[in-house]
CSV table of N, CA, C and O in Angstrom, one decimal:
chain,number,residue,atom,x,y,z
A,187,MET,N,116.1,89.8,83.4
A,187,MET,CA,116.1,90.6,84.6
A,187,MET,C,117.5,90.8,85.1
A,187,MET,O,118.3,89.9,85.1
A,188,HIS,N,117.7,92.0,85.6
A,188,HIS,CA,119.0,92.4,86.1
A,188,HIS,C,118.9,92.6,87.6
A,188,HIS,O,117.8,92.7,88.2
A,189,PRO,N,120.0,92.5,88.4
A,189,PRO,CA,120.0,92.6,89.8
A,189,PRO,C,119.2,93.9,90.3
A,189,PRO,O,118.4,93.8,91.3
A,190,GLU,N,119.5,95.0,89.7
A,190,GLU,CA,118.8,96.2,90.1
A,190,GLU,C,117.3,96.1,89.9
A,190,GLU,O,116.5,96.6,90.8
A,191,GLN,N,116.8,95.5,88.8
A,191,GLN,CA,115.4,95.3,88.6
A,191,GLN,C,114.8,94.4,89.6
A,191,GLN,O,113.7,94.6,90.1
A,192,PHE,N,115.5,93.3,90.0
A,192,PHE,CA,115.1,92.4,91.0
A,192,PHE,C,114.9,93.1,92.3
A,192,PHE,O,113.8,93.0,93.0
A,193,VAL,N,115.8,93.9,92.7
A,193,VAL,CA,115.7,94.6,94.0
A,193,VAL,C,114.5,95.6,93.9
A,193,VAL,O,113.8,95.8,94.9
A,194,ASP,N,114.4,96.3,92.8
A,194,ASP,CA,113.2,97.2,92.7
A,194,ASP,C,111.9,96.5,92.8
A,194,ASP,O,111.0,97.0,93.5
A,195,VAL,N,111.8,95.3,92.2
A,195,VAL,CA,110.6,94.5,92.4
A,195,VAL,C,110.4,94.0,93.8
A,195,VAL,O,109.3,94.1,94.3
A,196,ILE,N,111.5,93.6,94.5
A,196,ILE,CA,111.4,93.2,95.9
A,196,ILE,C,110.9,94.4,96.7
A,196,ILE,O,110.0,94.2,97.6
A,197,LYS,N,111.4,95.6,96.5
A,197,LYS,CA,110.9,96.8,97.2
A,197,LYS,C,109.4,97.0,97.1
A,197,LYS,O,108.7,97.3,98.1
A,198,LYS,N,109.0,96.8,95.9
A,198,LYS,CA,107.5,97.0,95.6
A,198,LYS,C,106.6,95.9,96.1
A,198,LYS,O,105.7,96.2,96.8
A,199,VAL,N,106.9,94.7,95.7
A,199,VAL,CA,106.0,93.6,96.0
A,199,VAL,C,106.2,92.9,97.4
A,199,VAL,O,105.3,92.2,97.8
A,200,VAL,N,107.3,93.2,98.0
A,200,VAL,CA,107.6,92.6,99.3
A,200,VAL,C,107.5,93.8,100.3
A,200,VAL,O,106.7,93.8,101.2
A,201,SER,N,108.4,94.7,100.2
A,201,SER,CA,108.6,95.7,101.3
A,201,SER,C,107.3,96.7,101.4
A,201,SER,O,106.7,96.8,102.4
A,202,GLU,N,107.0,97.3,100.2
A,202,GLU,CA,105.9,98.3,100.3
A,202,GLU,C,104.6,97.6,100.6
A,202,GLU,O,103.8,98.1,101.4
A,203,SER,N,104.4,96.4,100.0
A,203,SER,CA,103.1,95.7,100.2
A,203,SER,C,103.1,95.2,101.7
A,203,SER,O,102.0,95.1,102.3
A,204,SER,N,104.2,94.9,102.3
A,204,SER,CA,104.2,94.4,103.7
A,204,SER,C,103.8,95.6,104.6
A,204,SER,O,103.0,95.4,105.5
A,205,VAL,N,104.4,96.7,104.4
A,205,VAL,CA,104.0,97.9,105.2
A,205,VAL,C,102.5,98.2,105.1
A,205,VAL,O,101.8,98.3,106.1
A,206,GLU,N,102.0,98.2,103.8
A,206,GLU,CA,100.6,98.4,103.6
A,206,GLU,C,99.7,97.4,104.2
A,206,GLU,O,98.7,97.7,104.8
A,207,GLY,N,100.2,96.1,104.2
A,207,GLY,CA,99.5,95.0,104.8
A,207,GLY,C,99.4,95.1,106.3
A,207,GLY,O,98.3,94.8,106.9
A,208,VAL,N,100.5,95.5,106.9
A,208,VAL,CA,100.5,95.6,108.4
A,208,VAL,C,99.5,96.7,108.8
A,208,VAL,O,98.7,96.6,109.7
A,209,ILE,N,99.6,97.9,108.1
A,209,ILE,CA,98.7,99.0,108.4
A,209,ILE,C,97.3,98.6,108.2
A,209,ILE,O,96.4,98.9,109.0
A,210,SER,N,97.0,97.8,107.2
A,210,SER,CA,95.6,97.4,106.9
A,210,SER,C,95.1,96.5,108.0
A,210,SER,O,94.0,96.6,108.5
A,211,VAL,N,96.0,95.6,108.5
A,211,VAL,CA,95.7,94.7,109.7
A,211,VAL,C,95.4,95.5,110.9
A,211,VAL,O,94.5,95.2,111.7
A,212,LEU,N,96.2,96.6,111.1
A,212,LEU,CA,96.0,97.4,112.3
A,212,LEU,C,94.7,98.2,112.2
A,212,LEU,O,94.0,98.3,113.2
A,213,ASN,N,94.3,98.6,111.0
A,213,ASN,CA,93.0,99.2,110.8
A,213,ASN,C,91.8,98.3,111.0
A,213,ASN,O,90.8,98.7,111.6
A,214,SER,N,92.0,97.1,110.5
A,214,SER,CA,90.9,96.1,110.6
A,214,SER,C,91.4,94.7,110.6
A,214,SER,O,91.7,94.1,109.6
A,215,PRO,N,91.7,94.1,111.8
A,215,PRO,CA,92.2,92.8,111.9
A,215,PRO,C,91.3,91.8,111.2
A,215,PRO,O,90.1,91.9,111.3
A,216,PRO,N,91.9,90.9,110.4
A,216,PRO,CA,91.1,90.0,109.6
A,216,PRO,C,90.5,88.8,110.4
A,216,PRO,O,91.0,88.4,111.4
A,217,GLY,N,89.5,88.2,109.8
A,217,GLY,CA,88.9,87.0,110.4
A,217,GLY,C,87.6,87.3,111.2
A,217,GLY,O,87.4,88.4,111.6
A,218,ARG,N,86.9,86.2,111.5
A,218,ARG,CA,85.7,86.3,112.3
A,218,ARG,C,86.1,86.6,113.7
A,218,ARG,O,85.4,87.3,114.4
A,219,ARG,N,87.1,85.9,114.2
A,219,ARG,CA,87.6,86.1,115.6
A,219,ARG,C,89.1,86.4,115.5
A,219,ARG,O,89.9,85.5,115.7
A,220,PRO,N,89.5,87.6,115.2
A,220,PRO,CA,90.9,87.9,115.1
A,220,PRO,C,91.7,87.6,116.4
A,220,PRO,O,91.1,87.6,117.5
A,221,ARG,N,93.0,87.3,116.2
A,221,ARG,CA,93.8,87.0,117.3
A,221,ARG,C,93.8,88.1,118.3
A,221,ARG,O,93.7,89.3,118.0
A,222,THR,N,93.9,87.8,119.6
A,222,THR,CA,93.9,88.7,120.7
A,222,THR,C,95.0,89.8,120.5
A,222,THR,O,94.7,91.0,120.8
A,223,ASP,N,96.2,89.4,120.2
A,223,ASP,CA,97.3,90.3,120.0
A,223,ASP,C,97.0,91.3,118.9
A,223,ASP,O,97.3,92.5,119.0
A,224,LEU,N,96.4,90.9,117.8
A,224,LEU,CA,96.0,91.8,116.7
A,224,LEU,C,94.9,92.8,117.2
A,224,LEU,O,95.0,94.0,116.8
A,225,MET,N,94.0,92.3,117.9
A,225,MET,CA,93.0,93.2,118.4
A,225,MET,C,93.6,94.3,119.4
A,225,MET,O,93.2,95.4,119.3
A,226,ALA,N,94.5,93.9,120.2
A,226,ALA,CA,95.2,94.9,121.1
A,226,ALA,C,96.0,95.9,120.3
A,226,ALA,O,95.9,97.1,120.6
A,227,MET,N,96.7,95.4,119.3
A,227,MET,CA,97.5,96.3,118.4
A,227,MET,C,96.5,97.3,117.7
A,227,MET,O,96.8,98.5,117.5
A,228,SER,N,95.4,96.7,117.2
A,228,SER,CA,94.4,97.5,116.5
A,228,SER,C,93.8,98.6,117.4
A,228,SER,O,93.7,99.8,117.0
A,229,ALA,N,93.5,98.2,118.6
A,229,ALA,CA,93.0,99.2,119.6
A,229,ALA,C,94.0,100.3,119.8
A,229,ALA,O,93.6,101.5,119.9
A,230,PHE,N,95.3,99.9,120.0
A,230,PHE,CA,96.3,100.9,120.2
A,230,PHE,C,96.4,101.9,119.0
A,230,PHE,O,96.5,103.1,119.1
A,231,TRP,N,96.4,101.3,117.8
A,231,TRP,CA,96.5,102.1,116.5
A,231,TRP,C,95.3,103.1,116.4
A,231,TRP,O,95.5,104.2,116.1
A,232,HIS,N,94.1,102.6,116.8
A,232,HIS,CA,92.9,103.5,116.7
A,232,HIS,C,92.9,104.6,117.7
A,232,HIS,O,92.2,105.6,117.6
A,233,THR,N,93.7,104.5,118.8
A,233,THR,CA,93.7,105.6,119.8
A,233,THR,C,94.8,106.6,119.5
A,233,THR,O,94.9,107.6,120.1
A,234,ALA,N,95.7,106.3,118.5
A,234,ALA,CA,96.8,107.1,118.1
A,234,ALA,C,96.3,108.3,117.3
A,234,ALA,O,95.3,108.2,116.5
A,235,SER,N,97.0,109.4,117.5
A,235,SER,CA,96.7,110.6,116.7
A,235,SER,C,97.2,110.4,115.2
A,235,SER,O,98.0,109.4,115.0
A,236,GLY,N,96.9,111.3,114.3
A,236,GLY,CA,97.4,111.2,113.0
A,236,GLY,C,98.9,111.2,112.9
A,236,GLY,O,99.6,110.5,112.2
A,237,GLU,N,99.5,112.1,113.7
A,237,GLU,CA,101.0,112.2,113.8
A,237,GLU,C,101.6,110.9,114.4
A,237,GLU,O,102.6,110.5,113.9
A,238,GLN,N,100.9,110.4,115.4
A,238,GLN,CA,101.4,109.2,116.0
A,238,GLN,C,101.3,108.0,115.0
A,238,GLN,O,102.2,107.1,115.0
A,239,LYS,N,100.2,107.9,114.3
A,239,LYS,CA,100.1,106.9,113.3
A,239,LYS,C,101.2,107.0,112.2
A,239,LYS,O,101.7,105.9,111.8
A,240,GLU,N,101.5,108.2,111.8
A,240,GLU,CA,102.6,108.3,110.8
A,240,GLU,C,103.9,107.8,111.4
A,240,GLU,O,104.7,107.2,110.7
A,241,MET,N,104.2,108.1,112.7
A,241,MET,CA,105.4,107.6,113.3
A,241,MET,C,105.4,106.1,113.4
A,241,MET,O,106.4,105.5,113.1
A,242,ILE,N,104.3,105.5,113.7
A,242,ILE,CA,104.1,104.1,113.8
A,242,ILE,C,104.4,103.5,112.4
A,242,ILE,O,105.1,102.5,112.2
A,243,ALA,N,103.8,104.1,111.4
A,243,ALA,CA,104.0,103.7,110.0
A,243,ALA,C,105.5,103.7,109.6
A,243,ALA,O,106.0,102.8,108.9
A,244,GLN,N,106.2,104.8,110.1
A,244,GLN,CA,107.6,104.9,109.8
A,244,GLN,C,108.4,103.8,110.5
A,244,GLN,O,109.4,103.2,109.9
A,245,ILE,N,108.0,103.4,111.7
A,245,ILE,CA,108.7,102.3,112.4
A,245,ILE,C,108.4,101.0,111.7
A,245,ILE,O,109.3,100.2,111.5
A,246,ILE,N,107.2,100.8,111.2
A,246,ILE,CA,106.9,99.6,110.4
A,246,ILE,C,107.8,99.6,109.2
A,246,ILE,O,108.4,98.5,108.9
A,247,ARG,N,107.9,100.7,108.5
A,247,ARG,CA,108.8,100.8,107.3
A,247,ARG,C,110.2,100.4,107.6
A,247,ARG,O,110.9,99.7,106.9
A,248,LEU,N,110.7,101.0,108.7
A,248,LEU,CA,112.1,100.7,109.1
A,248,LEU,C,112.3,99.2,109.4
A,248,LEU,O,113.3,98.6,108.9
A,249,ALA,N,111.3,98.6,110.1
A,249,ALA,CA,111.5,97.2,110.4
A,249,ALA,C,111.4,96.3,109.1
A,249,ALA,O,112.2,95.4,109.0
A,250,VAL,N,110.5,96.6,108.2
A,250,VAL,CA,110.4,95.9,107.0
A,250,VAL,C,111.7,96.1,106.1
A,250,VAL,O,112.2,95.1,105.6
A,251,ASP,N,112.1,97.3,106.0
A,251,ASP,CA,113.4,97.6,105.3
A,251,ASP,C,114.6,96.8,105.9
A,251,ASP,O,115.4,96.3,105.1
A,252,ASN,N,114.7,96.8,107.2
A,252,ASN,CA,115.8,96.1,107.8
A,252,ASN,C,115.7,94.6,107.6
A,252,ASN,O,116.7,94.0,107.3
A,253,ALA,N,114.5,94.1,107.6
A,253,ALA,CA,114.3,92.6,107.3
A,253,ALA,C,114.7,92.3,105.9
A,253,ALA,O,115.4,91.3,105.6
A,254,ALA,N,114.2,93.1,104.9
A,254,ALA,CA,114.5,92.8,103.5
A,254,ALA,C,116.0,93.0,103.2
A,254,ALA,O,116.6,92.2,102.6
A,255,PHE,N,116.6,94.0,103.8
A,255,PHE,CA,118.0,94.3,103.6
A,255,PHE,C,118.8,93.1,104.2
A,255,PHE,O,119.8,92.6,103.6
A,256,GLY,N,118.4,92.7,105.4
A,256,GLY,CA,119.2,91.5,106.0
A,256,GLY,C,119.1,90.3,105.2
A,256,GLY,O,120.0,89.5,105.1
A,257,PHE,N,117.9,90.0,104.6
A,257,PHE,CA,117.7,88.8,103.8
A,257,PHE,C,118.6,88.9,102.5
A,257,PHE,O,119.3,88.0,102.1
A,258,LEU,N,118.7,90.1,101.9
A,258,LEU,CA,119.5,90.3,100.8
A,258,LEU,C,121.0,90.1,101.2
A,258,LEU,O,121.8,89.6,100.4
A,259,CYS,N,121.4,90.6,102.4
A,259,CYS,CA,122.8,90.4,102.9
A,259,CYS,C,123.1,88.9,103.0
A,259,CYS,O,124.2,88.4,102.6
A,260,VAL,N,122.1,88.1,103.4
A,260,VAL,CA,122.3,86.6,103.5
A,260,VAL,C,122.5,86.1,102.1
A,260,VAL,O,123.4,85.3,101.8
A,261,LEU,N,121.6,86.5,101.1
A,261,LEU,CA,121.8,86.0,99.8
A,261,LEU,C,123.1,86.4,99.2
A,261,LEU,O,123.7,85.7,98.4
A,262,ASP,N,123.6,87.6,99.5
A,262,ASP,CA,124.9,88.1,99.0
A,262,ASP,C,126.1,87.4,99.7
A,262,ASP,O,127.2,87.5,99.3
A,263,GLY,N,125.8,86.7,100.8
A,263,GLY,CA,126.9,86.1,101.5
A,263,GLY,C,127.7,87.0,102.5
A,263,GLY,O,128.8,86.6,103.0
A,264,VAL,N,127.2,88.2,102.7
A,264,VAL,CA,127.9,89.1,103.7
A,264,VAL,C,127.3,89.0,105.1
A,264,VAL,O,127.9,89.6,106.0
A,265,ARG,N,126.3,88.2,105.3
A,265,ARG,CA,125.7,87.9,106.6
A,265,ARG,C,125.7,86.4,106.7
A,265,ARG,O,125.0,85.7,105.9
A,266,ALA,N,126.4,85.9,107.7
A,266,ALA,CA,126.6,84.4,107.8
A,266,ALA,C,125.3,83.8,108.3
A,266,ALA,O,124.6,84.3,109.1
A,267,ILE,N,125.1,82.6,107.7
A,267,ILE,CA,124.0,81.7,108.2
A,267,ILE,C,124.5,80.4,108.7
A,267,ILE,O,123.7,79.6,109.2
A,268,GLU,N,125.8,80.2,108.7
A,268,GLU,CA,126.5,79.0,109.2
A,268,GLU,C,127.6,79.4,110.2
A,268,GLU,O,128.2,80.5,110.0
A,269,ASP,N,127.8,78.6,111.2
A,269,ASP,CA,128.8,78.9,112.2
A,269,ASP,C,130.1,78.3,111.8
A,269,ASP,O,131.1,78.6,112.4
A,270,SER,N,130.1,77.3,110.9
A,270,SER,CA,131.4,76.6,110.6
A,270,SER,C,132.4,77.5,109.8
A,270,SER,O,132.0,78.5,109.3
A,271,GLU,N,133.6,77.1,109.9
A,271,GLU,CA,134.7,77.8,109.2
A,271,GLU,C,134.5,77.7,107.7
A,271,GLU,O,134.8,78.7,106.9
A,272,HIS,N,134.1,76.6,107.2
A,272,HIS,CA,133.9,76.4,105.7
A,272,HIS,C,132.4,76.6,105.4
A,272,HIS,O,131.6,75.7,105.6
A,273,LYS,N,132.1,77.7,104.9
A,273,LYS,CA,130.7,78.1,104.6
A,273,LYS,C,130.2,77.8,103.2
A,273,LYS,O,131.0,77.9,102.3
A,274,GLY,N,129.0,77.5,103.0
A,274,GLY,CA,128.4,77.3,101.7
A,274,GLY,C,128.1,78.7,101.0
A,274,GLY,O,128.3,79.7,101.6
A,275,GLU,N,127.6,78.6,99.9
A,275,GLU,CA,127.2,79.8,99.1
A,275,GLU,C,125.8,79.7,98.6
A,275,GLU,O,125.3,78.6,98.2
A,276,LEU,N,125.1,80.8,98.6
A,276,LEU,CA,123.7,80.9,98.1
A,276,LEU,C,123.8,81.5,96.7
A,276,LEU,O,124.5,82.4,96.4
A,277,SER,N,122.9,81.0,95.8
A,277,SER,CA,122.8,81.5,94.5
A,277,SER,C,121.4,81.7,94.2
A,277,SER,O,120.5,80.9,94.3
A,278,LEU,N,121.1,82.9,93.7
A,278,LEU,CA,119.7,83.3,93.3
A,278,LEU,C,119.6,83.4,91.8
A,278,LEU,O,120.3,84.2,91.2
A,279,VAL,N,118.9,82.4,91.2
A,279,VAL,CA,118.8,82.3,89.7
A,279,VAL,C,117.4,82.7,89.3
A,279,VAL,O,116.4,82.2,89.8
A,280,TRP,N,117.4,83.5,88.2
A,280,TRP,CA,116.1,83.9,87.5
A,280,TRP,C,116.1,83.2,86.2
A,280,TRP,O,117.1,83.4,85.4
A,281,HIS,N,115.0,82.6,85.8
A,281,HIS,CA,114.9,81.9,84.5
A,281,HIS,C,113.6,82.5,83.8
A,281,HIS,O,112.6,82.7,84.5
A,282,LYS,N,113.7,82.8,82.6
A,282,LYS,CA,112.6,83.2,81.8
A,282,LYS,C,112.9,82.8,80.3
A,282,LYS,O,113.9,83.3,79.8
A,283,ASP,N,112.0,82.0,79.7
A,283,ASP,CA,112.2,81.6,78.3
A,283,ASP,C,113.6,80.9,78.3
A,283,ASP,O,113.9,80.0,79.0
A,284,ASP,N,114.5,81.4,77.4
A,284,ASP,CA,115.8,80.8,77.4
A,284,ASP,C,116.9,81.7,78.0
A,284,ASP,O,118.1,81.6,77.7
A,285,GLU,N,116.5,82.6,78.9
A,285,GLU,CA,117.4,83.5,79.6
A,285,GLU,C,117.5,83.0,81.0
A,285,GLU,O,116.5,82.7,81.7
A,286,THR,N,118.8,82.9,81.5
A,286,THR,CA,119.1,82.5,82.9
A,286,THR,C,120.1,83.6,83.4
A,286,THR,O,121.1,83.8,82.8
A,287,VAL,N,119.8,84.1,84.6
A,287,VAL,CA,120.6,85.1,85.2
A,287,VAL,C,120.8,84.7,86.6
A,287,VAL,O,119.9,84.5,87.4
A,288,VAL,N,122.1,84.7,87.1
A,288,VAL,CA,122.4,84.6,88.5
A,288,VAL,C,122.4,86.0,89.1
A,288,VAL,O,123.3,86.8,88.8
A,289,LEU,N,121.4,86.3,89.8
A,289,LEU,CA,121.2,87.7,90.2
A,289,LEU,C,122.2,88.2,91.3
A,289,LEU,O,122.5,89.4,91.3
A,290,ASN,N,122.8,87.3,92.1
A,290,ASN,CA,123.7,87.7,93.1
A,290,ASN,C,125.1,87.2,92.8
A,290,ASN,O,125.9,87.1,93.7
A,291,GLN,N,125.4,87.1,91.5
A,291,GLN,CA,126.8,86.7,91.1
A,291,GLN,C,127.5,88.0,90.8
A,291,GLN,O,127.2,88.8,89.9
A,292,ASN,N,128.6,88.2,91.6
A,292,ASN,CA,129.4,89.4,91.4
A,292,ASN,C,128.6,90.7,91.6
A,292,ASN,O,128.9,91.8,91.1
A,293,GLU,N,127.4,90.6,92.3
A,293,GLU,CA,126.6,91.8,92.6
A,293,GLU,C,126.2,91.7,94.0
A,293,GLU,O,126.0,90.7,94.6
A,294,ASP,N,126.1,92.9,94.7
A,294,ASP,CA,125.6,93.0,96.0
A,294,ASP,C,124.2,93.6,96.0
A,294,ASP,O,124.0,94.8,95.9
A,295,LEU,N,123.3,92.7,96.1
A,295,LEU,CA,121.9,93.1,96.0
A,295,LEU,C,121.5,94.0,97.2
A,295,LEU,O,120.7,95.0,97.0
A,296,HIS,N,122.1,93.8,98.4
A,296,HIS,CA,121.8,94.7,99.5
A,296,HIS,C,122.2,96.1,99.3
A,296,HIS,O,121.6,97.0,99.7
A,297,ASP,N,123.3,96.3,98.5
A,297,ASP,CA,123.7,97.7,98.1
A,297,ASP,C,122.7,98.4,97.3
A,297,ASP,O,122.4,99.5,97.4
A,298,TYR,N,122.1,97.6,96.3
A,298,TYR,CA,121.0,98.2,95.5
A,298,TYR,C,119.8,98.6,96.3
A,298,TYR,O,119.1,99.6,96.1
A,299,TYR,N,119.5,97.8,97.3
A,299,TYR,CA,118.3,98.0,98.2
A,299,TYR,C,118.4,99.4,98.8
A,299,TYR,O,117.4,100.1,98.9
A,300,ASN,N,119.5,99.7,99.3
A,300,ASN,CA,119.7,101.0,100.0
A,300,ASN,C,120.1,102.2,99.1
A,300,ASN,O,120.3,103.3,99.6
A,301,ALA,N,120.3,101.9,97.8
A,301,ALA,CA,120.8,102.9,96.9
A,301,ALA,C,119.8,104.0,96.7
A,301,ALA,O,120.2,105.2,96.4
A,302,VAL,N,118.5,103.7,96.7
A,302,VAL,CA,117.5,104.8,96.4
A,302,VAL,C,116.9,105.2,97.7
A,302,VAL,O,116.5,104.4,98.5
């Protein structure tokens, strides 16, 4: 796996599925007794027009994309997670069979996320 492939997979299985999942919860909150806040959000969703629902979906996409991008920035070391002067380093390693790849070594995953 290459860094670009990893980011493509993250977009599909994390970002896109998260947006779809949130919209699914808004359409029909899960469980026998869904949380009160989910019921309120669902009620709001169901009163929105088609155009308003599309705008809400775009806002959800923006929030999910910002979260995924921010996480990749942390993995890349361009967004600090420590306050100290001497910071540690994160390494994302992919293993399969006898292949090992450090996905964020000399690569900026966050740049790939916004490339497309």
